[in-house]
Each structure stands twice: as structure tokens, then as C-alpha cells.
Tab-separated table of C-alpha atoms in Angstrom:
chain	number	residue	atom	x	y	z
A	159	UNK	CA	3.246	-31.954	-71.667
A	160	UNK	CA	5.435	-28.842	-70.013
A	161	UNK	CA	8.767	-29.762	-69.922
A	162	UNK	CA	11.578	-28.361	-67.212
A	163	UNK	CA	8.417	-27.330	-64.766
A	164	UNK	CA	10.835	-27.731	-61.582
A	165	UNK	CA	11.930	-24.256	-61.422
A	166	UNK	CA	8.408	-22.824	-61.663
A	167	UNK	CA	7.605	-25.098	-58.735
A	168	UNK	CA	10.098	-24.826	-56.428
A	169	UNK	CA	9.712	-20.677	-57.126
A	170	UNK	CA	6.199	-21.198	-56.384
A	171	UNK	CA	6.967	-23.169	-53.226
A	172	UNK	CA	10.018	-20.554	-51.987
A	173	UNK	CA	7.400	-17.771	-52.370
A	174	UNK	CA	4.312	-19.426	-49.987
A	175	UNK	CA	6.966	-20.558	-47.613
A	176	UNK	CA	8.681	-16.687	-47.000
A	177	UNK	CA	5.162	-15.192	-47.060
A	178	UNK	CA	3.837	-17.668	-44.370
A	179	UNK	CA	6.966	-17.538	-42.290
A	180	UNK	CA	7.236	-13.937	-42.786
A	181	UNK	CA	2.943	-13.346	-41.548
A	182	UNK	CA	3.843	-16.039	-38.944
A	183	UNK	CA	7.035	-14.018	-37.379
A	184	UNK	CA	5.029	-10.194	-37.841
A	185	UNK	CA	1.961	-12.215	-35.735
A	186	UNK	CA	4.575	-13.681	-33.224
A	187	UNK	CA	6.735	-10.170	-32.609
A	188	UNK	CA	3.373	-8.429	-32.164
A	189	UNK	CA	1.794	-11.156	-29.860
A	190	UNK	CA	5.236	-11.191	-27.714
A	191	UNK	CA	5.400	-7.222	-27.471
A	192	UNK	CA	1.817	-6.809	-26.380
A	193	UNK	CA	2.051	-9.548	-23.753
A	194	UNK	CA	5.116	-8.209	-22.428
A	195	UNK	CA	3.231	-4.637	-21.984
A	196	UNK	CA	0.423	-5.881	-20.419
A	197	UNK	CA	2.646	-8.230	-18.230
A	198	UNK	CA	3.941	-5.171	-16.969
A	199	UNK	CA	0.685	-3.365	-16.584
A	200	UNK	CA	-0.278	-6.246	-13.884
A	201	UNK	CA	3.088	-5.977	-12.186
A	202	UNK	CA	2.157	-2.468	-11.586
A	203	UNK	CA	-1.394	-2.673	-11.046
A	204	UNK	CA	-0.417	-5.436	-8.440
A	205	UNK	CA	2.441	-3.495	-6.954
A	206	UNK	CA	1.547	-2.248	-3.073
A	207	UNK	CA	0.848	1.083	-2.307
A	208	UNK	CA	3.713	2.701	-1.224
A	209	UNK	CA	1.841	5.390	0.661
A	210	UNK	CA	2.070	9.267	0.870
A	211	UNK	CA	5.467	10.645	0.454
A	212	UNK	CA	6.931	11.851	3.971
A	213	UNK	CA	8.823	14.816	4.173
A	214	UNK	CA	12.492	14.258	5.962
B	208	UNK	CA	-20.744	-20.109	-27.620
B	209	UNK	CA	-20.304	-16.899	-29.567
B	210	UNK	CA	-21.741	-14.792	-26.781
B	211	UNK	CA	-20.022	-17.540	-24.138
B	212	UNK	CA	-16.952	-15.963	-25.981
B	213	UNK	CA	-17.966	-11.918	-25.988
B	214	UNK	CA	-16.130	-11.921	-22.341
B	215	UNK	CA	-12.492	-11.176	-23.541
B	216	UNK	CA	-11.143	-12.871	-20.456
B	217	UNK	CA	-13.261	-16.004	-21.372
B	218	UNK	CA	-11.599	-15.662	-24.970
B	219	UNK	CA	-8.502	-15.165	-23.520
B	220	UNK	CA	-8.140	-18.238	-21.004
B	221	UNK	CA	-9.187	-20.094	-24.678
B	222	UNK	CA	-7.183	-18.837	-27.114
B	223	UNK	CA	-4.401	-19.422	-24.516
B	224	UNK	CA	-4.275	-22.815	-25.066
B	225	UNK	CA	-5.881	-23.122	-28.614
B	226	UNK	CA	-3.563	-20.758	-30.685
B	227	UNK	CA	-0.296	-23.104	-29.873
B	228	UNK	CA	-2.497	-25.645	-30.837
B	229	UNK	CA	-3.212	-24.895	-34.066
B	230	UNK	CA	0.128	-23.645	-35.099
B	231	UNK	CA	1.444	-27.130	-33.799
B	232	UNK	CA	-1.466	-29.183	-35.979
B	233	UNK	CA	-0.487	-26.371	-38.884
B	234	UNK	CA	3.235	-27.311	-38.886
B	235	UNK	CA	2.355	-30.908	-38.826
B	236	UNK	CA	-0.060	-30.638	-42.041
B	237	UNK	CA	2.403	-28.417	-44.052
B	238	UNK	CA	5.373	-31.068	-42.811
B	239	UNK	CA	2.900	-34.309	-44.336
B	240	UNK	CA	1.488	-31.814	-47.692
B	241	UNK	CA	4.382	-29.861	-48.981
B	242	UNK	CA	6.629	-33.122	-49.570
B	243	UNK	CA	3.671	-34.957	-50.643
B	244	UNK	CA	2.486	-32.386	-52.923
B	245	UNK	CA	6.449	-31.884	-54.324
B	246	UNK	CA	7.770	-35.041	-54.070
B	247	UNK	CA	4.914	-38.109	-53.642
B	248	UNK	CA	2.380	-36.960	-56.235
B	249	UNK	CA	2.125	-37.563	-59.934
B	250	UNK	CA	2.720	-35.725	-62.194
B	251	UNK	CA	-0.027	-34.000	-64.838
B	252	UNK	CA	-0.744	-35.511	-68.073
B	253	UNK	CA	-0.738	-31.934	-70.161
B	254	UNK	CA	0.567	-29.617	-67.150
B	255	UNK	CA	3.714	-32.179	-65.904
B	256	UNK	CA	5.574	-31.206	-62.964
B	257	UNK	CA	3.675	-27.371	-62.730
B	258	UNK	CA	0.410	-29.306	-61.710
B	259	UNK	CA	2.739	-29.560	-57.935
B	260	UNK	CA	1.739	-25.184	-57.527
B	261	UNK	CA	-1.699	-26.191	-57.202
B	262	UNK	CA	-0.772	-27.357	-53.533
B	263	UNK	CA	-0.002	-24.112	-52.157
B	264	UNK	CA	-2.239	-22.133	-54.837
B	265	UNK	CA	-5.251	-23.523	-54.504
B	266	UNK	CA	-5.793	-23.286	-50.612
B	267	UNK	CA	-4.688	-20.269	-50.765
B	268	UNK	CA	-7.056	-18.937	-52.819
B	269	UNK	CA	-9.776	-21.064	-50.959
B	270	UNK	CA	-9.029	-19.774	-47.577
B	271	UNK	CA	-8.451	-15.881	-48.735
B	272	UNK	CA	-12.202	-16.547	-50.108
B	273	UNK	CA	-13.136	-18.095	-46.473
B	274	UNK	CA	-11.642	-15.129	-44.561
B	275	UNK	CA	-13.371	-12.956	-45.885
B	276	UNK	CA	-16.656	-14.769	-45.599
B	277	UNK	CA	-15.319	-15.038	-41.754
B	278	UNK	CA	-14.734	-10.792	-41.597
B	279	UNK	CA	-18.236	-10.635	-43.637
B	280	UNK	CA	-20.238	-12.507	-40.654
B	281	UNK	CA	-17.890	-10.981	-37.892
B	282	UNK	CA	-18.902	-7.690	-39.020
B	283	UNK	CA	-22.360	-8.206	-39.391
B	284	UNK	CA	-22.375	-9.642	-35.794
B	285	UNK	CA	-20.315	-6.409	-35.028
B	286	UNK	CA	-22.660	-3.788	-36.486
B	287	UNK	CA	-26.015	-5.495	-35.386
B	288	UNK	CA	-25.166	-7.102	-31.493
B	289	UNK	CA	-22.344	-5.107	-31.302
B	290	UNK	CA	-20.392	-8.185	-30.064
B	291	UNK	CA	-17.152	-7.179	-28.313
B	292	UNK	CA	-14.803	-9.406	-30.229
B	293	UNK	CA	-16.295	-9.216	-33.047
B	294	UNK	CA	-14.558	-6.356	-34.618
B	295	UNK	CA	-11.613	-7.132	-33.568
B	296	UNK	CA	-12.190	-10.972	-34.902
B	297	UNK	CA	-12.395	-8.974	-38.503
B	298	UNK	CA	-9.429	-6.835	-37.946
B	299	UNK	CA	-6.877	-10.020	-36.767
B	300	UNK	CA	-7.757	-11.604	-39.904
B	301	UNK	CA	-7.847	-9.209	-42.436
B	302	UNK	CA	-3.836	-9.561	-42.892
B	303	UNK	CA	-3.757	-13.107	-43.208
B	304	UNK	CA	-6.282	-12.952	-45.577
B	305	UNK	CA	-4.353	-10.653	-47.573
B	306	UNK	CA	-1.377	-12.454	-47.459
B	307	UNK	CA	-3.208	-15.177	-48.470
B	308	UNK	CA	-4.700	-13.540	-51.585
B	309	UNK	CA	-1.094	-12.302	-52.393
B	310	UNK	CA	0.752	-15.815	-52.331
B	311	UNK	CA	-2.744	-16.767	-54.262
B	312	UNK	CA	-1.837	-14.157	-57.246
B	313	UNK	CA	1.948	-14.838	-57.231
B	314	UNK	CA	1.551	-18.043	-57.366
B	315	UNK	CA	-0.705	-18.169	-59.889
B	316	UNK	CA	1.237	-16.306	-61.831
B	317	UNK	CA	4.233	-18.165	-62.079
B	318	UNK	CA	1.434	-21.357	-62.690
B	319	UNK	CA	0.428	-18.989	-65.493
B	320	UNK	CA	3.942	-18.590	-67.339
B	321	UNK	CA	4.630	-22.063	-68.219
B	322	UNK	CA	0.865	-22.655	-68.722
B	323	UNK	CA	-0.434	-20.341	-70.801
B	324	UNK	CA	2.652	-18.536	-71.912
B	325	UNK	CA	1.688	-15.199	-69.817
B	326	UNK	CA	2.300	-14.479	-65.711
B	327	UNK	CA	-0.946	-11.812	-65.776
B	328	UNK	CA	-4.636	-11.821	-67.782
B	329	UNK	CA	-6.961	-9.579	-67.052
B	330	UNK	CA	-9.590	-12.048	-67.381
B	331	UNK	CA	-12.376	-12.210	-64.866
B	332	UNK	CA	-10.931	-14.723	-62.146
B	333	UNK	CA	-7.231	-12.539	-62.311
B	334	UNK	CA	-9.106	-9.283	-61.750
B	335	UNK	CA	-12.078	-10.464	-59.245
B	336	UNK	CA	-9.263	-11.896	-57.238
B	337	UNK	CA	-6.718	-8.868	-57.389
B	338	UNK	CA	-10.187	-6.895	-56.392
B	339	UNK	CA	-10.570	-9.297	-53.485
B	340	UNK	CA	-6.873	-8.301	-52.540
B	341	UNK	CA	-7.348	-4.612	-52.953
B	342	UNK	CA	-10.670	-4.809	-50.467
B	343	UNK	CA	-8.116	-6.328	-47.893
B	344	UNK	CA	-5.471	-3.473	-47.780
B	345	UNK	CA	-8.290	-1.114	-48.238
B	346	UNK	CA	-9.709	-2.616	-45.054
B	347	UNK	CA	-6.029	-2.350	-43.164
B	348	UNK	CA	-5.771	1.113	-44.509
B	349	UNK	CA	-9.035	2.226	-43.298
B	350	UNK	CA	-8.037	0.823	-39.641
B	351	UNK	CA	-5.343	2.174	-39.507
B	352	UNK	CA	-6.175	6.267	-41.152
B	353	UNK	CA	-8.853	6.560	-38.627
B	354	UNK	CA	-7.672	6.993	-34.811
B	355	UNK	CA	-11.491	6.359	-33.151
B	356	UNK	CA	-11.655	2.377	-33.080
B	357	UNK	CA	-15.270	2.794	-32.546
B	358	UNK	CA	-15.795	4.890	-35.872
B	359	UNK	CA	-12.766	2.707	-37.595
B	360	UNK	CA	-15.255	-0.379	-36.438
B	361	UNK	CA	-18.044	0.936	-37.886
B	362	UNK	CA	-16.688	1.862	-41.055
B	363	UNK	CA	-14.448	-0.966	-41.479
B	364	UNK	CA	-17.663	-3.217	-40.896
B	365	UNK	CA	-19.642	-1.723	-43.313
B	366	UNK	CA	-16.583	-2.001	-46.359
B	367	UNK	CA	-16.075	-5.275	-45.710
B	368	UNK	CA	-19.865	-6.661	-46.004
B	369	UNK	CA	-20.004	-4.111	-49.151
B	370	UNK	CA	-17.100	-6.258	-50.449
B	371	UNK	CA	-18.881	-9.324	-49.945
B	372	UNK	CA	-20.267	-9.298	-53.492
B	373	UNK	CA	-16.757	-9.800	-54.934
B	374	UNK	CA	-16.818	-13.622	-53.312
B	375	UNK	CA	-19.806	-14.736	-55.489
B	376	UNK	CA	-18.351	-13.186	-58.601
B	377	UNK	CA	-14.847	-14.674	-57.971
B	378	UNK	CA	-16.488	-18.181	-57.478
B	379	UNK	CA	-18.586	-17.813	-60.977
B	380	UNK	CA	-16.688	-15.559	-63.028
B	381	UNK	CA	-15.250	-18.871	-64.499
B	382	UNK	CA	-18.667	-19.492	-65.541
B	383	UNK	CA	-19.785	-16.396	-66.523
B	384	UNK	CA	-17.337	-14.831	-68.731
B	385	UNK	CA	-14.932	-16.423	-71.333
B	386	UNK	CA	-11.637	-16.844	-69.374
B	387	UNK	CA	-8.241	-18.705	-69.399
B	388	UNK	CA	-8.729	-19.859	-65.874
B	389	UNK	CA	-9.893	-23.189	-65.666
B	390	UNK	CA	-13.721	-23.884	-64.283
B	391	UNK	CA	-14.500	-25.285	-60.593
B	392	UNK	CA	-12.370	-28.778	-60.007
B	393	UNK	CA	-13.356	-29.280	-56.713
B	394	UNK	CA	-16.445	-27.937	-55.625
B	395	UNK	CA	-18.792	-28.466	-58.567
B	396	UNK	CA	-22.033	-30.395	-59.627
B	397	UNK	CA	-21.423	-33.727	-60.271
B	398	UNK	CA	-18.613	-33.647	-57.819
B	399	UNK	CA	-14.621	-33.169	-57.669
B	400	UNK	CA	-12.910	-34.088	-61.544
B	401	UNK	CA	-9.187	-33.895	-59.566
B	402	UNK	CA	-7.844	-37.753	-59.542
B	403	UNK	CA	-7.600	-39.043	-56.091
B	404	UNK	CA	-3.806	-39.120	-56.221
B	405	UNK	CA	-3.665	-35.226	-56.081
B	406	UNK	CA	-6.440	-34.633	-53.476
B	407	UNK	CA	-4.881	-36.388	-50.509
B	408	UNK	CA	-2.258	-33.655	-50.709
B	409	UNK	CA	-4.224	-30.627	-51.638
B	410	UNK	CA	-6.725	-31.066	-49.101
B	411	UNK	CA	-3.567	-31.870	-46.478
B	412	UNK	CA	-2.360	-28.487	-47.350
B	413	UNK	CA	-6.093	-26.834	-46.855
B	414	UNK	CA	-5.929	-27.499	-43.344
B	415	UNK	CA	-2.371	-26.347	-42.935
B	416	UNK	CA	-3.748	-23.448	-44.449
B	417	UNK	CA	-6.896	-23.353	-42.202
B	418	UNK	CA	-4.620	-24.614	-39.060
B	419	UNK	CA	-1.921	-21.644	-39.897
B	420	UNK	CA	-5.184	-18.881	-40.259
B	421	UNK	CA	-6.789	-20.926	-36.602
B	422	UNK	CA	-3.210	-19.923	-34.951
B	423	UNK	CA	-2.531	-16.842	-36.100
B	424	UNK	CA	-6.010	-15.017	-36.033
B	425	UNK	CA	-6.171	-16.277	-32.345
B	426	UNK	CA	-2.636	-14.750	-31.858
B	427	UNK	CA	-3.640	-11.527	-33.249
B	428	UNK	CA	-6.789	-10.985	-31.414
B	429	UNK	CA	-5.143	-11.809	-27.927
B	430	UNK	CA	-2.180	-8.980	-28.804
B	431	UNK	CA	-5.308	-6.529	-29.797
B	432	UNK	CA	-7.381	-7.032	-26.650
B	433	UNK	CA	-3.849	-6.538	-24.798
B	434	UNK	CA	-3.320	-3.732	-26.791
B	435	UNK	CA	-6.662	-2.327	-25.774
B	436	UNK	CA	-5.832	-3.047	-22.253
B	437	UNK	CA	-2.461	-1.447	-22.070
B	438	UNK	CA	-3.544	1.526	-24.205
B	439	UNK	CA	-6.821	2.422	-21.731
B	440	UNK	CA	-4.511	1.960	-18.616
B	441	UNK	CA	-2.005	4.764	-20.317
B	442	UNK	CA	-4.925	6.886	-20.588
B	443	UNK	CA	-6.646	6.670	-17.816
B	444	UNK	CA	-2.928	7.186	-15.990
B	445	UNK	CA	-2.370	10.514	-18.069
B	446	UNK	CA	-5.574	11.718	-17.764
């Protein structure tokens, strides 16, 4: 049987954990800046008319 | 219910709701399998405490197999009914599949050192699978080098169902060729060889994995039809 297979392990585990977390945070940044622009398309979109610009 | 979900605003009123949900079922899974797997489950007879890499190797490698099977039919669906989310189904997963097949190769790797006394072989399982992970970033690059999303879809459609013959020859090239990888535990004739101690955790940590894919596919896609959105409004604005 391997002997002293802990460090392998917990290497193995630290690796899948900072890759997942670090897909997971990319996905979540991207998500949360895209929503924010298209939040702010819709305020726009949805903002009235203000009219033609009359001269003073 | 695919063509139910071609209407991006149908998609995105579902995926609202269905993304947190997965993420939330994904962090329970990976809270129940990675302590199990580490902590609760025997030990190997001949492997010892290295049989515990399996947990987070084996899904991986699973689910970066499944992914692609997933961009394979999205693309066909793409390129013959021209399905609006379908290409963009393809693209959201193509970098969790590759992240996938990364952590699959690392990790099997540093399985390999204390195993067989080498991280890297370039035995037909090690290659097939770095090929697998070289189709992904091929299939980001090509996205991303061409600026036409139409052409990029096209393109990107036809690579990845070229590609598709690498799955077969991934799942058999333990039985084909002489290799250090051990054959099919799991899904075999005859049925699963892995003791039922060690499967409650592995497949625990599948669905993480296929929970964690679920969430974050379904993220991706909503930012790239918002994308889409913003990016036609700023043209037709400029124009």
C-alpha cells in the first residue's frame, strides 16, 4: 500500500477547489457586469423624451 | 421545450430563477462529497489514502466528456435549425468544460506520482484527454479571433462536432491500446467493480460537478444574450 498519500490528496483537493472558485468568480464578475449594462440600457430606453432642444 | 426555450426572454425569465438554484444544490453536494470523500471513506487496499483524488478526478473527467457531448448536440441543433440559443449554449460551456478537463489532467497527475512513480504518460487516455483539452481552447480561441458571431458560430459549430470523435476514443482507448490507466470502473459490462463505500461519495461529487456546470452555463448564457443586447443597442445608437 502507498504510504504518506495525504499530501498528494490534499494538493489534489487545493487544486479543484481554486479552479472551481476561480471559473465560479470569472462567471459571476461577467454575469454582474453584463447585467449592470443592460440595466442601464432599460433605464435609458425607458427614460421620457425630453423633446427638441429650445433655443433661449 | 427546446424550441419553448429559442425565445431568449423565455430563457431568460428561466434561467433567472434556475441558475441560483443550481449553484445553491452545487454548494450543498460539494459541502456533503468533499468531507465524505476526504474524511468518511476508506481507504484503498493497494492505493491507501491517494484512492480520496478519485473524488474530484473522476467527475471531472466525466463531466468535461459530457460537455462536450452537450456543445456536440448544441451545435448540431445550431448549424441545422439554426436555434437561437443554441450557439451560444456551446459557447457558455466551452470554459467550464475546459476547466474541467484541466483540474481532470492535474489531478491526475499528482494521482499519477505516487501511483505509478510518474506525474505524465503519453499513453492513450493522457493524450486523448490533453487532445480533448486542446479542442476546448481551440474552440475559445476560434470565438474569440473571429469578430462576425455569425461566421464565429458557424465555424465554431463545425470544430466542435469534428472533435466529437475524440469522446469515443477517450472512453476506449483503455481498451484499445496497452496503457497505465486503469480500464472502465464504473460504467462497464457486468456493472460498476468500485465497492459501495466509495460510490456514495463519488457520485455525490458528480452532481456537484453537474450542479456547478447547471449554474454556471446558465450564468454565462444570460451575460451573452445581455451582451448581445447591449452591444446591438451601441450600434444601432452610433450608427
Amino acid at each position: 500500500m502507498i504510504e504518506g498519500g495525504w499530501a498528494y490528496v490534499y494538493a489534489a483537493y487545493a487544486v479543484t477547489g481554486l479552479a472551481l472558485a476561480g471559473a465560479a468568480l470569472v462567471v459571476a464578475l461577467r454575469a454582474r457586469h453584463w447585467a449592470k449594462q443592460a440595466r442601464k440600457l432599460d433605464t435609458t430606453a425607458n427614460r421620457p423624451n425630453p423633446g427638441p432642444a429650445s433655443n433661449p | 421545450m427546446i424550441s419553448y426555450l429559442a425565445n431568449p426572454a423565455r430563457f431568460m425569465a428561466l434561467s433567472a430563477w434556475a441558475a441560483p438554484l443550481c449553484a445553491v444544490i452545487a454548494a450543498i453536494l460539494f459541502a456533503a462529497g468533499a468531507p465524505w470523500g476526504l474524511f468518511y471513506s476508506p481507504a484503498e487496499q493497494f492505493q491507501g489514502e491517494t484512492v480520496r483524488i478519485m473524488y474530484v478526478h473522476v467527475p471531472a473527467a466525466w463531466w468535461s466528456l459530457g460537455i462536450y457531448a452537450f456543445m456536440g448536440g448544441a451545435s448540431l441543433v445550431s448549424l441545422v435549425w439554426r436555434h437561437a440559443l443554441a450557439d451560444i449554449a456551446a459557447r457558455a460551456a466551452a470554459p467550464i468544460g475546459a476547466v474541467f478537463a484541466g483540474v481532470c489532467l492535474v489531478t491526475g497527475s499528482i494521482w499519477g506520482a505516487p501511483t505509478w512513480g510518474t506525474w505524465w504518460e503519453w499513453d492513450g487516455r493522457l493524450t486523448s484527454m490533453l487532445v480533448l483539452f486542446v479542442i476546448y481552447l481551440g474552440y475559445i480561441a476560434l470565438w474569440a479571433a473571429i469578430e462576425d458571431e455569425e461566421r464565429a458560430g458557424k465555424l465554431a459549430a463545425i470544430l466542435c462536432l469534428a472533435g466529437l470523435i475524440n469522446l469515443p476514443i477517450i472512453k476506449f482507448s483503455v481498451d484499445w491500446w496497452s496503457t497505465l490507466h486503469q480500464p472502465a470502473s464504473v460504467f462497464r459490462a457486468g456493472g460498476s467493480s468500485i465497492a459501495p463505500a466509495m460510490m456514495g461519495p463519488l457520485l455525490t461529487m458528480a452532481g456537484a460537478y453537474l450542479f456547478l456546470f447547471g449554474a454556471l452555463a446558465l450564468s454565462n448564457m444570460r451575460a451573452s444574450i445581455q451582451r448581445r443586447r447591449v452591444e446591438r443597442s451601441r450600434m444601432e445608437g452610433g450608427a
